[in-house]
Amino acid sequence: MVDSVLLLLGGIVLYLFGMQVMTDALRQLASRSIRNLLARFTRSPLSGAMIGAGVTALIQSSSATMLTTIGFVGAGLITFPQAIGIIYGANIGTTVTGWMVMALGLKLHLGTLALPLMLSGALVRALGRARLARVGLLILGFSLLFLGLDYMQRGTEGIDMMPLFRQMPADTWLGRGVLVLTGAVFTVVVQASSAGVAMALVLLGAGTLSLPQAAALVIGMDIGSTVKSLLATIGGSRDMRRTAVAHVAYNVVTGLAAFLLLGVVTAALVRLTGDPLSALVSFHTLLNVIGVMLLLPFTGPFARLVERLVPDDGTLASLRLDRALLSDADAALDAARGASDTVAAALFAALGARLGPAHDGERLVALAPRLAAATAQIEDFLTGIEIEGGKPGPLRRHAALLHQFDHISRLAARADQQSRIALVLENPRLARPALVLGAVLRQAAEDMADPTVHGRLNRLAELVARRAARLRHSVMLRDRVGPVSGPGVFDLTDAMRWLERATRHAERIVHYGIRAAEPDPAAGSAPDPWFMDLD
């Protein structure tokens, strides 16, 4: 009996490790394609569900799909209702693992080929480079997964003699409810619902559980998988908390519907397939498909309900970046870009109001403390991003975000110089370009990705630089003949410097925001002359 327990536990560990290795390899092999699919084709909850299902089936990880989705929501690439569609699809896509285990592991007994496969995978991993080495890692993970499944099957040979399994709950409504709870607890402890489904398939194949009992376990495992999402959102952003709440609600609704129809559905499926194992994985897939069918038509109201449950307080202080996203560099870069753009837009709007016709400075005053908290969070998050393998595209995106953040910080410091802003607005030769800057800033606050905004800011920066040079020369000549006092000269040159550099900071913020939005920014651009010496 002890040997059976050790084999069972060892099989679970090998299965989990193999799944992790295989998932990591698949993500590395298809990372850019997956991100392009999610960003380009998620246009509605329905398309999001389809893409989410396909992506999750490909990389065998609903968690990885959700992390990428959260990063896109934070960056503004997709909306929260579109993200809900991806959640729907991710739950359907993760059921592919059950089909793979049932067909290859339990019917074809692929575990017998695991060791030769491991040898070939290890050789490819050791001798190959870059993409070929990742293929070797994929083979290794695949082999470990089925070797673990083989050990789990061997461990169940004496399982009926174990006290735990001799006292399994009866196949009644109460007993099924206990099994739902058991499945949820198992998934919370193991942190992988796919391992739970594999375990249920093994127990069903060994005759330890009936089909309805195994199906009850699977329902619990689907519900238990949401706990991981909730734990990941502790201290996280509003959008991640909303995503986790939507995930929980989806799984609870589908689980409740499946539990009420458990006996009828399993009986129909076993008659249709003629095989309890096929019936169980069909039930798991059907469970999630029914959930999508129930909730997809009501995604709009469902999203609004979640938004009310997790409200937005409308302040930059609530803009918290999720440390969990740091495990995926691309998702972290998307989230950081979204946060930086949000902060830049708030700063542009407030400074644009101060440089507007009404010279409204109240928004700048109100923004200052919230801006400080938000920039501190972004700085901490940006320094925590690590680019695995020194990939050029992500490295350039990261560098662009660091440049953008530097200019945001410097422009925020200049926006706090109210006396110099007043001097700019009082001088007839500086007030006109300042008003134009205010108008462009207000336009940029509405849409920072608009290329015409960057063009206008760049032309304005060049115009202001030329005008400042002429005015500086004129002032110095006037000073030599005496009409302008020394303090007056310094005030005017300070005002000119403020306008010139504030304009250039704004142009650089938009420029680097555009670069950070590109999947692979072009290399070889000219160095930023304003990065190091603009105080």
XYZ file of C-alpha atoms in Angstrom:
535
model
C 0.000 0.000 0.000
C 2.865 2.387 0.822
C 4.398 1.737 -2.599
C 1.097 2.568 -4.272
C 0.834 5.854 -2.363
C 4.401 6.828 -3.288
C 3.834 5.952 -6.937
C 0.608 7.986 -6.966
C 2.210 11.033 -5.338
C 5.317 10.750 -7.492
C 3.159 10.520 -10.595
C 1.297 13.707 -9.627
C 4.597 15.553 -9.087
C 6.025 14.367 -12.415
C 2.794 15.283 -14.199
C 2.825 18.808 -12.725
C 6.500 19.333 -13.555
C 6.066 17.988 -17.076
C 3.063 20.252 -17.666
C 5.035 23.289 -16.458
C 8.040 22.490 -18.674
C 5.844 21.817 -21.706
C 3.837 25.006 -21.175
C 6.964 27.153 -20.820
C 8.415 25.699 -24.023
C 5.182 26.262 -25.950
C 4.965 29.853 -24.726
C 8.542 30.563 -25.807
C 7.990 28.992 -29.224
C 4.756 30.825 -29.973
C 4.918 33.939 -27.778
C 4.844 36.608 -30.505
C 2.208 34.826 -32.609
C -0.037 34.364 -29.588
C 0.186 38.003 -28.586
C -0.556 39.122 -32.146
C -3.616 36.840 -32.260
C -4.991 38.153 -28.972
C -4.382 41.801 -29.843
C -5.529 41.747 -33.486
C -8.533 39.449 -33.466
C -10.167 40.142 -30.119
C -12.804 42.563 -31.356
C -15.823 41.283 -29.428
C -16.591 38.821 -26.600
C -17.394 36.136 -29.209
C -14.117 36.543 -31.109
C -12.333 36.760 -27.750
C -13.827 33.413 -26.709
C -12.726 31.784 -29.969
C -9.193 33.182 -29.807
C -8.911 32.438 -26.066
C -9.887 28.808 -26.642
C -7.397 28.379 -29.487
C -4.503 30.055 -27.681
C -5.049 28.115 -24.452
C -5.310 24.832 -26.348
C -2.023 25.673 -28.067
C 0.045 26.646 -25.019
C -1.802 24.386 -22.529
C -2.050 27.108 -19.876
C -5.110 29.179 -19.083
C -3.026 31.124 -16.522
C -0.590 32.256 -19.232
C -3.509 33.322 -21.436
C -5.028 35.317 -18.588
C -1.724 37.041 -17.755
C -1.347 38.159 -21.361
C -4.963 39.310 -21.431
C -4.554 41.326 -18.231
C -1.498 43.019 -19.712
C -3.488 43.950 -22.822
C -6.354 45.351 -20.741
C -3.889 47.415 -18.715
C -2.317 48.750 -21.908
C -5.708 49.614 -23.386
C -5.303 47.194 -26.310
C -8.558 45.438 -25.456
C -11.508 46.394 -23.280
C -12.680 44.600 -20.157
C -15.759 43.063 -21.902
C -13.443 41.711 -24.619
C -11.233 40.254 -21.886
C -14.261 38.424 -20.473
C -14.637 36.698 -23.837
C -11.043 35.486 -23.610
C -11.774 34.113 -20.122
C -14.654 32.127 -21.584
C -12.424 30.707 -24.296
C -9.514 29.949 -21.957
C -11.759 27.688 -19.881
C -12.789 25.789 -23.015
C -9.210 25.564 -24.312
C -7.882 24.106 -21.069
C -10.161 21.051 -21.511
C -7.946 19.939 -24.410
C -5.505 18.593 -21.807
C -8.105 16.039 -20.684
C -8.587 14.803 -24.253
C -4.829 14.478 -24.701
C -4.434 12.535 -21.435
C -7.372 10.248 -22.193
C -6.414 9.481 -25.812
C -2.619 9.274 -25.542
C -1.994 8.365 -21.935
C -4.825 6.061 -20.903
C -5.708 4.438 -24.222
C -2.426 4.387 -26.115
C -0.336 4.062 -22.913
C 2.227 6.543 -24.159
C 3.960 6.313 -20.792
C 5.825 3.242 -22.057
C 7.544 5.469 -24.632
C 8.309 8.259 -22.148
C 11.918 7.307 -21.355
C 13.093 7.073 -25.006
C 11.307 10.356 -25.687
C 13.044 11.934 -22.702
C 16.416 10.842 -24.063
C 15.717 12.375 -27.473
C 14.383 15.547 -25.876
C 17.448 15.878 -23.646
C 19.776 15.446 -26.636
C 17.912 18.052 -28.700
C 17.898 20.419 -25.719
C 21.631 19.971 -25.111
C 22.824 20.070 -28.729
C 20.305 22.464 -30.252
C 20.278 26.240 -30.116
C 17.539 28.803 -29.689
C 14.318 27.495 -31.236
C 15.558 23.898 -31.622
C 16.543 23.822 -27.937
C 13.008 24.893 -27.005
C 11.651 22.017 -29.100
C 13.828 19.687 -27.025
C 12.400 21.232 -23.864
C 8.898 20.657 -25.252
C 9.674 16.952 -25.840
C 11.078 16.658 -22.314
C 7.944 18.189 -20.777
C 5.696 15.995 -22.905
C 7.626 12.879 -21.803
C 7.540 13.815 -18.114
C 3.803 14.416 -18.308
C 3.051 10.933 -19.602
C 5.638 9.279 -17.379
C 3.855 10.877 -14.420
C 0.531 9.647 -15.738
C 1.958 6.134 -16.034
C 3.108 6.240 -12.388
C -0.338 7.485 -11.335
C -1.927 4.497 -13.072
C 0.449 2.064 -11.360
C -0.270 3.699 -8.031
C -3.994 3.035 -8.396
C -3.510 -0.736 -8.650
C -3.787 -1.141 -4.881
C -5.846 1.958 -4.312
C -9.032 0.153 -3.277
C -7.233 -1.166 -0.212
C -6.438 2.315 1.063
C -8.720 3.525 3.898
C -9.269 6.875 2.157
C -10.684 5.281 -0.979
C -12.679 2.595 0.847
C -14.687 5.438 2.367
C -15.465 7.379 -0.791
C -18.783 9.297 -0.625
C -21.763 7.415 -1.988
C -23.127 8.337 -5.412
C -25.897 10.542 -3.975
C -26.547 14.286 -4.203
C -24.822 14.762 -0.841
C -21.936 12.509 -1.854
C -21.497 14.361 -5.130
C -21.475 17.651 -3.226
C -18.673 16.330 -1.017
C -16.726 15.339 -4.144
C -17.197 18.823 -5.625
C -15.677 20.251 -2.450
C -12.892 17.627 -2.568
C -12.058 18.537 -6.176
C -11.934 22.246 -5.321
C -9.598 21.641 -2.351
C -7.355 19.372 -4.449
C -6.963 22.069 -7.115
C -6.248 24.770 -4.518
C -3.494 22.615 -2.994
C -1.968 21.366 -6.267
C -2.579 24.664 -8.160
C -3.285 22.859 -11.445
C -6.770 21.800 -12.499
C -5.349 19.748 -15.400
C -3.580 17.472 -12.885
C -6.891 17.055 -11.084
C -8.675 16.079 -14.296
C -5.923 13.564 -15.060
C -6.309 12.156 -11.540
C -10.073 11.845 -12.001
C -9.529 9.998 -15.287
C -7.108 7.580 -13.616
C -9.521 6.876 -10.742
C -12.379 6.383 -13.193
C -10.285 4.025 -15.310
C -9.364 2.026 -12.200
C -13.034 1.650 -11.267
C -12.584 3.523 -7.976
C -15.095 6.187 -8.997
C -18.265 6.054 -11.035
C -18.712 8.483 -13.927
C -21.036 10.850 -11.988
C -18.592 10.868 -9.065
C -15.635 11.654 -11.353
C -17.686 14.370 -13.035
C -18.447 15.906 -9.620
C -14.709 15.991 -8.906
C -14.108 17.782 -12.224
C -16.757 20.405 -11.394
C -15.007 21.085 -8.091
C -11.644 21.332 -9.817
C -12.957 23.930 -12.259
C -14.288 25.998 -9.354
C -11.075 25.517 -7.363
C -8.989 26.853 -10.232
C -10.481 30.311 -9.654
C -8.819 30.572 -6.235
C -5.464 30.968 -7.989
C -6.837 33.984 -9.870
C -8.127 35.532 -6.658
C -4.815 35.026 -4.848
C -2.909 36.530 -7.787
C -4.955 39.743 -7.537
C -4.100 40.521 -3.904
C -2.637 44.011 -4.084
C -3.229 43.980 -7.839
C -4.835 46.468 -10.170
C -8.507 47.146 -10.634
C -8.611 45.389 -14.002
C -6.961 42.255 -12.643
C -9.427 42.145 -9.724
C -12.298 42.529 -12.173
C -10.898 39.720 -14.310
C -10.622 37.438 -11.267
C -14.190 38.220 -10.149
C -15.464 37.506 -13.675
C -13.529 34.218 -13.700
C -15.026 33.142 -10.358
C -18.566 34.084 -11.390
C -18.251 32.242 -14.701
C -17.000 29.017 -13.109
C -19.551 29.091 -10.285
C -22.471 29.587 -12.688
C -21.300 26.852 -15.054
C -20.470 24.533 -12.156
C -23.892 24.966 -10.588
C -25.653 24.314 -13.900
C -23.540 21.203 -14.537
C -24.099 19.883 -11.003
C -27.884 20.140 -11.323
C -27.787 18.242 -14.634
C -25.021 15.831 -13.619
C -26.888 12.536 -13.714
C -28.793 13.251 -16.934
C -25.780 14.585 -18.842
C -23.342 11.820 -17.827
C -25.872 9.086 -18.671
C -26.449 10.610 -22.101
C -22.733 11.024 -22.760
C -21.823 7.459 -21.827
C -24.526 6.170 -24.166
C -23.263 8.449 -26.911
C -19.556 7.640 -26.541
C -19.788 4.089 -25.189
C -16.755 4.785 -22.993
C -16.689 6.331 -19.472
C -13.301 8.007 -20.075
C -14.475 9.689 -23.270
C -17.722 10.606 -21.513
C -15.806 12.334 -18.676
C -13.661 14.521 -20.926
C -16.756 15.245 -23.043
C -18.525 16.315 -19.856
C -15.629 18.626 -18.940
C -15.716 20.278 -22.360
C -19.513 20.481 -22.375
C -19.452 22.038 -18.903
C -17.482 25.015 -20.210
C -19.265 25.248 -23.564
C -22.608 25.468 -21.756
C -21.149 28.223 -19.584
C -20.156 30.232 -22.652
C -23.581 29.728 -24.208
C -25.286 30.903 -21.003
C -23.181 34.008 -20.404
C -22.006 35.163 -23.843
C -25.291 36.898 -24.788
C -25.181 38.756 -21.460
C -21.507 39.772 -21.504
C -22.349 43.498 -21.497
C -24.581 43.425 -18.403
C -22.215 40.907 -16.783
C -19.228 43.240 -17.344
C -21.167 46.204 -15.906
C -22.102 44.129 -12.854
C -18.440 43.232 -12.275
C -17.425 46.879 -12.745
C -19.927 47.883 -10.054
C -18.614 45.164 -7.749
C -15.028 46.354 -8.340
C -15.474 50.103 -8.912
C -12.999 52.614 -10.256
C -12.446 55.513 -7.864
C -11.300 57.698 -10.751
C -7.908 58.543 -9.270
C -4.389 57.765 -10.332
C -3.774 56.385 -6.844
C -5.863 53.360 -7.809
C -3.568 52.659 -10.766
C -1.736 49.680 -9.293
C 0.435 47.440 -11.400
C 0.329 43.717 -10.734
C 3.600 42.174 -9.604
C 2.251 38.846 -10.909
C 2.636 40.201 -14.445
C 6.405 40.381 -14.007
C 6.546 36.636 -14.692
C 5.667 37.438 -18.327
C 7.904 40.227 -19.667
C 5.671 41.039 -22.656
C 2.540 41.270 -20.478
C 4.449 43.412 -17.969
C 5.603 45.778 -20.739
C 2.020 46.114 -22.002
C 0.759 46.897 -18.517
C 3.560 49.387 -17.851
C 2.854 51.157 -21.137
C -0.828 51.393 -20.291
C -0.050 52.849 -16.871
C 2.499 55.334 -18.268
C 0.076 56.488 -20.962
C -2.664 56.941 -18.357
C -0.403 59.066 -16.155
C 0.859 61.059 -19.151
C -2.715 61.710 -20.321
C -3.706 62.994 -16.864
C -0.647 65.261 -16.771
C -1.285 66.537 -20.304
C -4.927 67.309 -19.499
C -4.063 69.229 -16.313
C -1.161 71.166 -17.839
C -3.225 71.796 -20.962
C -5.929 73.365 -18.796
C -3.317 75.584 -17.083
C -2.047 76.720 -20.500
C -5.586 77.134 -21.834
C -7.577 80.335 -22.318
C -8.932 80.178 -18.738
C -5.487 79.488 -17.214
C -7.114 76.933 -14.889
C -4.465 75.721 -12.435
C -6.736 73.834 -10.033
C -6.372 70.535 -11.889
C -2.581 70.687 -11.620
C -2.759 71.333 -7.889
C -5.201 68.462 -7.351
C -3.174 66.120 -9.541
C 0.212 66.639 -7.850
C -0.087 64.208 -4.879
C -1.813 61.514 -6.963
C 0.775 61.915 -9.701
C 3.600 61.329 -7.221
C 2.035 58.076 -5.988
C 1.389 56.808 -9.530
C 4.896 57.577 -10.827
C 6.435 55.825 -7.810
C 4.433 52.685 -8.648
C 5.430 52.784 -12.322
C 9.103 53.292 -11.468
C 9.060 50.323 -9.076
C 7.331 48.143 -11.676
C 9.629 49.119 -14.557
C 12.745 48.305 -12.540
C 11.299 44.848 -11.794
C 10.891 43.833 -15.454
C 13.503 41.302 -16.569
C 13.855 40.441 -20.258
C 14.643 36.739 -20.557
C 17.456 35.923 -22.972
C 18.083 39.577 -23.840
C 15.499 39.611 -26.661
C 16.075 42.781 -28.770
C 12.400 43.699 -29.277
C 11.358 43.609 -25.591
C 14.650 45.277 -24.593
C 13.951 48.202 -26.930
C 10.360 48.457 -25.664
C 11.658 48.497 -22.093
C 14.210 51.199 -22.971
C 11.468 53.280 -24.632
C 9.316 53.019 -21.493
C 12.242 54.089 -19.302
C 12.799 57.119 -21.565
C 9.090 57.934 -21.508
C 8.952 57.653 -17.730
C 11.958 59.935 -17.362
C 10.278 62.641 -19.461
C 6.989 62.225 -17.573
C 8.858 62.787 -14.289
C 10.641 65.858 -15.658
C 7.477 67.356 -17.131
C 5.684 66.737 -13.814
C 8.436 68.669 -12.037
C 8.081 71.557 -14.498
C 4.296 71.534 -14.130
C 4.850 72.232 -10.439
C 6.735 75.490 -11.241
C 3.719 77.769 -11.104
C 5.723 80.999 -10.975
C 7.484 80.227 -14.250
C 4.216 79.215 -15.906
C 2.780 82.575 -14.852
C 5.766 84.397 -16.395
C 5.264 82.482 -19.675
C 1.575 83.417 -19.858
C 2.258 87.084 -18.982
C 4.850 87.603 -21.728
C 3.205 88.503 -25.063
C 5.924 86.786 -27.119
C 5.716 83.534 -25.152
C 2.000 83.391 -24.413
C 0.941 82.503 -27.949
C 3.123 79.363 -28.352
C 2.187 78.445 -24.759
C -1.513 78.532 -25.680
C -0.783 76.384 -28.739
C 1.089 73.919 -26.502
C -1.911 73.809 -24.184
C -4.239 72.996 -27.080
C -1.966 70.191 -28.356
C -1.605 68.762 -24.831
C -5.369 68.600 -24.461
C -5.576 66.808 -27.816
C -2.813 64.381 -26.749
C -4.674 63.634 -23.509
C -7.582 62.356 -25.604
C -5.507 60.138 -27.912
C -1.783 59.756 -27.329
C -1.466 57.238 -30.166
C -2.593 59.789 -32.784
C 0.467 60.353 -35.033
C -0.687 63.884 -35.879
C -0.264 64.808 -32.210
C 3.388 63.823 -32.264
C 3.898 65.717 -35.516
C 2.352 68.880 -34.071
C 4.397 68.629 -30.869
C 7.609 68.098 -32.828
C 6.981 71.118 -35.069
C 5.989 73.204 -32.054
C 9.159 72.190 -30.182
C 11.296 73.312 -33.131
C 9.359 76.579 -33.413
C 9.676 77.313 -29.698
C 13.413 76.520 -29.771
C 13.993 78.991 -32.645
C 11.840 81.678 -31.021
C 13.561 81.175 -27.672
C 16.976 81.512 -29.293
C 16.003 84.781 -31.003
C 14.357 86.138 -27.857
C 17.324 85.146 -25.710
C 19.690 86.941 -28.090
C 17.477 90.012 -28.149
C 17.179 90.146 -24.388
C 20.915 89.887 -23.883
C 21.528 92.769 -26.317
C 18.931 94.894 -24.534
C 20.546 94.064 -21.230
C 23.868 95.369 -22.431
C 22.401 98.809 -23.173
C 20.533 98.844 -19.910
C 16.744 98.943 -20.542
C 16.089 95.564 -18.857
C 17.021 94.928 -15.224
C 19.147 91.938 -14.228
C 16.341 90.153 -12.325
C 13.978 90.809 -15.224
C 16.408 89.171 -17.645
C 16.698 86.091 -15.451
C 12.923 85.808 -15.068
C 12.442 86.019 -18.826
C 15.166 83.483 -19.629
C 13.704 81.121 -17.008
C 10.297 81.442 -18.667
C 11.805 80.771 -22.104
C 13.664 77.740 -20.791
C 10.490 76.418 -19.137
C 8.440 76.657 -22.346
C 11.194 75.222 -24.548
C 11.846 72.193 -22.384
C 8.250 71.525 -21.387
C 7.370 71.354 -25.078
C 10.227 68.978 -25.813
C 9.366 66.771 -22.820
C 5.792 66.456 -24.083
C 7.009 65.570 -27.591
C 9.369 62.917 -26.203
C 6.628 61.404 -24.028
C 4.411 60.872 -27.064
C 7.353 59.691 -29.198
C 8.437 57.008 -26.735
C 4.848 55.994 -26.078
C 4.484 55.224 -29.788
C 7.761 53.247 -29.789
C 6.759 51.257 -26.701
C 3.491 50.289 -28.413
C 5.348 48.554 -31.259
C 5.929 44.788 -30.847
C 9.507 45.207 -32.053
C 10.632 48.865 -32.227
C 13.164 49.579 -34.951
C 16.779 49.553 -33.877
C 19.346 52.203 -34.637
C 17.308 55.327 -33.852
C 19.225 58.442 -32.904
C 20.097 58.795 -29.194
C 17.853 61.005 -27.128
C 19.693 64.297 -26.470
C 17.077 65.294 -23.903
C 17.320 62.191 -21.751
C 20.304 62.987 -19.550
C 20.496 66.752 -19.328
C 17.056 68.288 -18.937
C 16.610 69.558 -15.413
